[in-house]
mmCIF file of C-alpha atoms in Angstrom:
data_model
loop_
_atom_site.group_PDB
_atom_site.id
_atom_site.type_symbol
_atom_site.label_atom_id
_atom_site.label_comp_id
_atom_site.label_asym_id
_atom_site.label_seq_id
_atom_site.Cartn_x
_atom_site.Cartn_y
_atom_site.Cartn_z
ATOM 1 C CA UNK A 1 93.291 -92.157 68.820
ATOM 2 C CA UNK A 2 96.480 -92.466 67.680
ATOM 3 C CA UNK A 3 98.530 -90.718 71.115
ATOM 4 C CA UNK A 4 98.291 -91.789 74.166
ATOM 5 C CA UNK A 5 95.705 -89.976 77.095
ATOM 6 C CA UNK A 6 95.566 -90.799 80.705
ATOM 7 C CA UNK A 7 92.366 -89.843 82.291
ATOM 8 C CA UNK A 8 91.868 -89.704 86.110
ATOM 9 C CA UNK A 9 89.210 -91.565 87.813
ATOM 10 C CA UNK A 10 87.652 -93.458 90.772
ATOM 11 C CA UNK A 11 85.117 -96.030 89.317
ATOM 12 C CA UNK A 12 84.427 -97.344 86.067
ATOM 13 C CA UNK A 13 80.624 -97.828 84.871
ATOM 14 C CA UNK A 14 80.856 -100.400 81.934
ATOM 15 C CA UNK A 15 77.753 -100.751 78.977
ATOM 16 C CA UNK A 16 77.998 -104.235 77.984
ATOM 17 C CA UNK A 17 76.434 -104.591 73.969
ATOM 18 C CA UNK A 18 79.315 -103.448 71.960
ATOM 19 C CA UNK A 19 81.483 -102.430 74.589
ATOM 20 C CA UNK A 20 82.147 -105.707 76.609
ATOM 21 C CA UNK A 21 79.976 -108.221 73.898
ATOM 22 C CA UNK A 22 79.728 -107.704 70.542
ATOM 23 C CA UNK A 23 76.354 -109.445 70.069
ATOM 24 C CA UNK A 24 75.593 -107.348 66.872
ATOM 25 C CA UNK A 25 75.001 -110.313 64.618
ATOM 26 C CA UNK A 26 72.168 -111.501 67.081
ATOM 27 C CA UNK A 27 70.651 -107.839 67.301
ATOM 28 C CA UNK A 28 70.739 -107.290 64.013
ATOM 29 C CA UNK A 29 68.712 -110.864 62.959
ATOM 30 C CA UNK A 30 66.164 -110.139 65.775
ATOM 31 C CA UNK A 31 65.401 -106.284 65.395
ATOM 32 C CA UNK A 32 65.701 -106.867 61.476
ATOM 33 C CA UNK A 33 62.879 -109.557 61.949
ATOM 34 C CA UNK A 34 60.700 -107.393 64.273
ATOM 35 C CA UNK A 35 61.238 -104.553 61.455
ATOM 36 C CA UNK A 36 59.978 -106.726 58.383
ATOM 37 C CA UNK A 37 56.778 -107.726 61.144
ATOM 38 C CA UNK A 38 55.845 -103.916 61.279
ATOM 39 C CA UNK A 39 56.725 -102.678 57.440
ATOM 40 C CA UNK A 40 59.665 -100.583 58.937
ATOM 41 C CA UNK A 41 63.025 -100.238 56.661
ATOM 42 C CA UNK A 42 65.031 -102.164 58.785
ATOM 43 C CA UNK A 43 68.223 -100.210 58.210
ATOM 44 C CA UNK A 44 66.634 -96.974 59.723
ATOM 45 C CA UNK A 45 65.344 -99.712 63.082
ATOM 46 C CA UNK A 46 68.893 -100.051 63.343
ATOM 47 C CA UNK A 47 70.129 -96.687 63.788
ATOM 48 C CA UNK A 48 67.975 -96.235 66.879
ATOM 49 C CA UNK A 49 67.915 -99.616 68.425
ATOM 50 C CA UNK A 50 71.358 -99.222 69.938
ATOM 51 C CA UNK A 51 71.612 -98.679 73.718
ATOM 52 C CA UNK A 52 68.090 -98.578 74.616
ATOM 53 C CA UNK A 53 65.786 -100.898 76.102
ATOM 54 C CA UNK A 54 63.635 -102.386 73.421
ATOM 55 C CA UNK A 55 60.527 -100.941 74.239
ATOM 56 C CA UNK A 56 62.010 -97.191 74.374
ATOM 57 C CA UNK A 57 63.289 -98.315 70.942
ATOM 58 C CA UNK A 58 59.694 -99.568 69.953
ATOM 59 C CA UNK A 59 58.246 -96.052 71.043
ATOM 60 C CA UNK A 60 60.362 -93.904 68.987
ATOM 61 C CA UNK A 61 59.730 -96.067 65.710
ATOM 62 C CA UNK A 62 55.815 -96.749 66.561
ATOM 63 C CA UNK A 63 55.184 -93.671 68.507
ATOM 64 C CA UNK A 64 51.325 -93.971 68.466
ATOM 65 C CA UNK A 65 50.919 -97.795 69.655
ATOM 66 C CA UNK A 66 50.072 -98.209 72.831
ATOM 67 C CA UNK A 67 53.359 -98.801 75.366
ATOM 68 C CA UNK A 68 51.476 -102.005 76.608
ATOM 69 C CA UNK A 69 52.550 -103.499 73.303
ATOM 70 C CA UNK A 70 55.744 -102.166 73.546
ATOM 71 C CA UNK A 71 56.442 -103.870 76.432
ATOM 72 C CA UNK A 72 54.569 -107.432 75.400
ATOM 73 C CA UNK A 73 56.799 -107.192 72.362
ATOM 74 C CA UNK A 74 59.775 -106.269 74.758
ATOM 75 C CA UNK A 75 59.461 -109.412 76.971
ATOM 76 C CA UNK A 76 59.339 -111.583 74.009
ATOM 77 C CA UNK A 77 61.898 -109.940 71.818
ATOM 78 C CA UNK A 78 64.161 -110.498 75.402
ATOM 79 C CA UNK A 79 63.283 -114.330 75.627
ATOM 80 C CA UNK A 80 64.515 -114.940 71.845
ATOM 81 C CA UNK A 81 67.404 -112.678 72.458
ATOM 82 C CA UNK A 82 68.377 -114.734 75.482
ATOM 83 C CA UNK A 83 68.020 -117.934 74.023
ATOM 84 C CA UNK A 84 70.344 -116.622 70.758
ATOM 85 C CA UNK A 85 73.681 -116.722 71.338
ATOM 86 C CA UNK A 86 74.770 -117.492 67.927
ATOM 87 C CA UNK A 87 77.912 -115.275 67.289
ATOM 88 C CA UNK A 88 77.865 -113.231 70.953
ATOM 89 C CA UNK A 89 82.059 -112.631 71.116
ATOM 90 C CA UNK A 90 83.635 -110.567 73.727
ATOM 91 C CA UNK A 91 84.879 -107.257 72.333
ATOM 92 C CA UNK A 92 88.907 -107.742 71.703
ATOM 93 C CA UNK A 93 90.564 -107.089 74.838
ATOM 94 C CA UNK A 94 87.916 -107.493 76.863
ATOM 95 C CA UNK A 95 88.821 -110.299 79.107
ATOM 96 C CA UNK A 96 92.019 -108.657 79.754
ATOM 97 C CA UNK A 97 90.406 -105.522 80.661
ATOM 98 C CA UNK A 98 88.012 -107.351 83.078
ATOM 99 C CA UNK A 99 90.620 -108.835 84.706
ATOM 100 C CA UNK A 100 92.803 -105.621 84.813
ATOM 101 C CA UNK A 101 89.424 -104.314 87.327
ATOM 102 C CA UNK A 102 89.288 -106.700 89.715
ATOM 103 C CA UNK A 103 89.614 -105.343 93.202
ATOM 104 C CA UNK A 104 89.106 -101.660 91.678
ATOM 105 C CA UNK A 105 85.728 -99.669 92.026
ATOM 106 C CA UNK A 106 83.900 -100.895 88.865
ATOM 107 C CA UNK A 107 79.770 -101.688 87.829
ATOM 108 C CA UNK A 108 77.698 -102.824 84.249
ATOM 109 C CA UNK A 109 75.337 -100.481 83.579
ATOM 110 C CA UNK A 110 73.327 -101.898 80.900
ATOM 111 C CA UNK A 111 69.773 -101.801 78.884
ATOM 112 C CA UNK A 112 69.645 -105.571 79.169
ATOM 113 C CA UNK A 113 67.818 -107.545 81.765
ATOM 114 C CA UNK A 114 69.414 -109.875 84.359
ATOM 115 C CA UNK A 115 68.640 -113.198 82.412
ATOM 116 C CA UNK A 116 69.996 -111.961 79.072
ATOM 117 C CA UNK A 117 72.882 -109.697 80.395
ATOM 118 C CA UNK A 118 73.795 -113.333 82.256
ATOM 119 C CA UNK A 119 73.684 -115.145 79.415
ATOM 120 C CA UNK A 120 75.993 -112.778 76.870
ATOM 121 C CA UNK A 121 78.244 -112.032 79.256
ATOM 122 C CA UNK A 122 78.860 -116.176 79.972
ATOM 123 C CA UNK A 123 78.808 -116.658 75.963
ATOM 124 C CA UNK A 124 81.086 -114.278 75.707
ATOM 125 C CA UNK A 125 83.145 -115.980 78.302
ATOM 126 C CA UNK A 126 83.439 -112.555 80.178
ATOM 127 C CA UNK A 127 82.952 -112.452 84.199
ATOM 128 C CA UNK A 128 79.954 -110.511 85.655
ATOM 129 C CA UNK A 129 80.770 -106.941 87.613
ATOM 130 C CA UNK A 130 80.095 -107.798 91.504
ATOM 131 C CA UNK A 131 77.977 -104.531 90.834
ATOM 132 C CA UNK A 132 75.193 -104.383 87.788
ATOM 133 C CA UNK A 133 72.504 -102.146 87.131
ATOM 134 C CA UNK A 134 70.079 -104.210 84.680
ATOM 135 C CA UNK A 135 66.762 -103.201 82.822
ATOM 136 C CA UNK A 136 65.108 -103.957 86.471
ATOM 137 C CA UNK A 137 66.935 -101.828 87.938
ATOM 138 C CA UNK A 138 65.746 -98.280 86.770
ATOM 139 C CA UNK A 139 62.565 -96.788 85.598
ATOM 140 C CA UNK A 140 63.929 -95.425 82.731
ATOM 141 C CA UNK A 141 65.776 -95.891 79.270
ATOM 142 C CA UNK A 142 69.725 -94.961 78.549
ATOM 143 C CA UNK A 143 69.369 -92.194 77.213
ATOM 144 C CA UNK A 144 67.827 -91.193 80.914
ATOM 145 C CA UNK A 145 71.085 -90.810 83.153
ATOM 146 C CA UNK A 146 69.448 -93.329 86.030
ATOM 147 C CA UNK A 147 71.085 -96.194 85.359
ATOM 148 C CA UNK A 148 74.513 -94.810 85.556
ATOM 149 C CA UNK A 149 74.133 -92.427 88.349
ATOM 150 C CA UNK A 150 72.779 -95.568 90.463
ATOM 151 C CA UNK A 151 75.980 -97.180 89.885
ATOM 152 C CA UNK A 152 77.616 -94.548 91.029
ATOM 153 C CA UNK A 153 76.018 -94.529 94.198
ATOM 154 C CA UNK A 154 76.380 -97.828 94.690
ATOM 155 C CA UNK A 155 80.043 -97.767 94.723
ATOM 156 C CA UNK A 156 79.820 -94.732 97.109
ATOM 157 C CA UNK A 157 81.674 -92.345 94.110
ATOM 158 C CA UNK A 158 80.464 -88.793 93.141
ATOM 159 C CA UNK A 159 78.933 -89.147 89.343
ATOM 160 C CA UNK A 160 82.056 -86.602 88.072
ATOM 161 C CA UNK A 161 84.588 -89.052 89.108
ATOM 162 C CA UNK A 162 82.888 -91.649 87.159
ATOM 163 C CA UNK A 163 84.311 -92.686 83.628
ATOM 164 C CA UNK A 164 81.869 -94.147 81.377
ATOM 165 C CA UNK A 165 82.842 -97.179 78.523
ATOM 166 C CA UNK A 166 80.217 -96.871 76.266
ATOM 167 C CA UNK A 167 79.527 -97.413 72.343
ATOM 168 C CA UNK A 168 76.239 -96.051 71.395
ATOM 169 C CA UNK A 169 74.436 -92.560 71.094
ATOM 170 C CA UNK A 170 71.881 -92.942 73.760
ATOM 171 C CA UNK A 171 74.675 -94.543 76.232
ATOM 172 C CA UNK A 172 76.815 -91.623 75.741
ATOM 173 C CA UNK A 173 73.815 -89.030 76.326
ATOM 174 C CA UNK A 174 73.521 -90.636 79.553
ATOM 175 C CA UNK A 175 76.535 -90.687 80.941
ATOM 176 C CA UNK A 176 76.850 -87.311 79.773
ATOM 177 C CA UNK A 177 73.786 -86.163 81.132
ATOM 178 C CA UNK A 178 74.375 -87.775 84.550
ATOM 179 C CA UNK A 179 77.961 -85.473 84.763
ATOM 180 C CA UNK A 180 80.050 -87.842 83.604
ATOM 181 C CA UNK A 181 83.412 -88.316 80.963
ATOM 182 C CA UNK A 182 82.770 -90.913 78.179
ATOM 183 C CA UNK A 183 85.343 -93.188 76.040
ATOM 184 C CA UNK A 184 83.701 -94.647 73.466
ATOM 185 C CA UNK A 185 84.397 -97.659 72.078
ATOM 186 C CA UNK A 186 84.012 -99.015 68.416
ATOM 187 C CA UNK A 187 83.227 -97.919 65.576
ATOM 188 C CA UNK A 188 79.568 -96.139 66.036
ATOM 189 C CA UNK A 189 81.141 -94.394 69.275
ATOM 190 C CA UNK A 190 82.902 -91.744 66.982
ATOM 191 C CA UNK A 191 79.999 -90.363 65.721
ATOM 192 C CA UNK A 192 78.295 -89.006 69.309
ATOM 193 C CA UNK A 193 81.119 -86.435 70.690
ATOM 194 C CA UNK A 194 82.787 -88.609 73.268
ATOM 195 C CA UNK A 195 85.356 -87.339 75.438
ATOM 196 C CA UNK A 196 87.873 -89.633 73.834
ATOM 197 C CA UNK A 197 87.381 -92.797 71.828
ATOM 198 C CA UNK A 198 89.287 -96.175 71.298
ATOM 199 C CA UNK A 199 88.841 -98.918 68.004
ATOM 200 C CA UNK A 200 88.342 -101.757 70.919
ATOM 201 C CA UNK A 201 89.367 -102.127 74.693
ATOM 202 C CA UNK A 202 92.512 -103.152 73.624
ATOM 203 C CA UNK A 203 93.900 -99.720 73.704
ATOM 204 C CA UNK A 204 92.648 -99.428 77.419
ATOM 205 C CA UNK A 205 94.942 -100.198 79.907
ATOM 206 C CA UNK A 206 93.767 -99.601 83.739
ATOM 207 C CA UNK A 207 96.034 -99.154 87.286
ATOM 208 C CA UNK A 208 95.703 -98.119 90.515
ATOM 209 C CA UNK A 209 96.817 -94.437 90.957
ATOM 210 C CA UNK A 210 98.039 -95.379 94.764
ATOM 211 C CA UNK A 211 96.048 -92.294 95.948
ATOM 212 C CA UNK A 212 93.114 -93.738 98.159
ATOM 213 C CA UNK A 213 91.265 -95.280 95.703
ATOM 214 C CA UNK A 214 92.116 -93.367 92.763
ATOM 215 C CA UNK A 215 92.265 -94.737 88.927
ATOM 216 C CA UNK A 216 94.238 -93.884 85.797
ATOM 217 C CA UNK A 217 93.262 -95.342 82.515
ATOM 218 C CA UNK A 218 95.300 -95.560 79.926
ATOM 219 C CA UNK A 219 94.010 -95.029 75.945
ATOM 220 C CA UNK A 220 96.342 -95.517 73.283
#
């Protein structure tokens, strides 16, 4: 975007890979790895791996092995993930961002469980949302709009005053599917119709509308 847009709002519901974290270097080694295990082309893993949990992921690229081995492969694809931190960076203006929420209606909403969302967020250096809806918490995938519309009821605000920070294709889906407006954030956000998108949170600039609870963000 090269103008400036101000969209309304009363909570924000924050993805964390590539929209908080950049922890694409350690994706890429890990899913890359799990592709060579199961002859896959490695660059086609990658064009579906982003935003989902990993064993939605594994069902669209194996989809006739049983989802018990999806989810064995899941738990220990999560263990290496969470003990690889090796180039996990917060997203440029991200800390500033974080801090620019605190005290304002805001909640992660991410595909990553509560041990490695912990740990990337702390490499990162970035603080954790008072409210988080993790892998745990839903019974289904992004693109499935669960996740975000529990966050939304969590904070007590209806889904369509939500605004949803998101970089990936099945993120957006969901917040779009659970009523929602979506900036997207990096490059890959382009690509999957959001309602506006930004090259890193460093064109986002939050305040308090002074309306009972009301937001404006900023994009520039």
């Amino acid at each position: 975007m090269t103008a400036t847009a101000v969209f309304p709002a009363r909570a924000l519901l924050l993805d964390m890979d590539g929209t908080l974290v950049d922890s694409d270097a350690v994706v890429e080694r890990i899913w890359r790895r799990w592709a060579d295990l199961h002859g896959l082309d490695g660059d086609e893993v990658m064009k579906v791996v982003h935003g989902r949990q990993g064993h939605a992921s594994m069902a669209l690229l194996l989809p006739d092995r049983p989802m018990e081995q999806n989810l064995a492969d899941n738990a220990r694809m999560l263990a290496a993930e969470t003990s690889d931190m090796d180039g996990v960076v917060p997203v440029p203006g991200a800390p500033q961002f974080l801090a620019s929420l605190r005290g304002l209606p805001h909640a992660l909403v991410t595909s990553a469980d509560v041990g490695l969302s912990t740990a990337r967020m702390a490499a990162a250096g970035l603080p954790l949302p008072d409210v988080r809806v993790t892998a745990e918490s839903v019974g289904a995938s992004k693109p499935d709009p669960e996740g975000f519309l529990k966050a939304a009821a969590e904070l007590g605000v209806a889904p369509a005053d939500c605004l949803v920070f998101e970089d990936s294709g099945a993120g957006m889906a969901a917040g779009r599917a659970a009523g929602m407006r979506v900036i997207g954030i990096g490059p890959r956000a382009a690509y999957h119709r959001p309602d506006a998108v930004v090259r890193d949170l460093t064109g986002v600039r939050v305040e308090s509308a002074g309306d009972g609870g009301g937001l404006r963000v900023h994009l520039a």
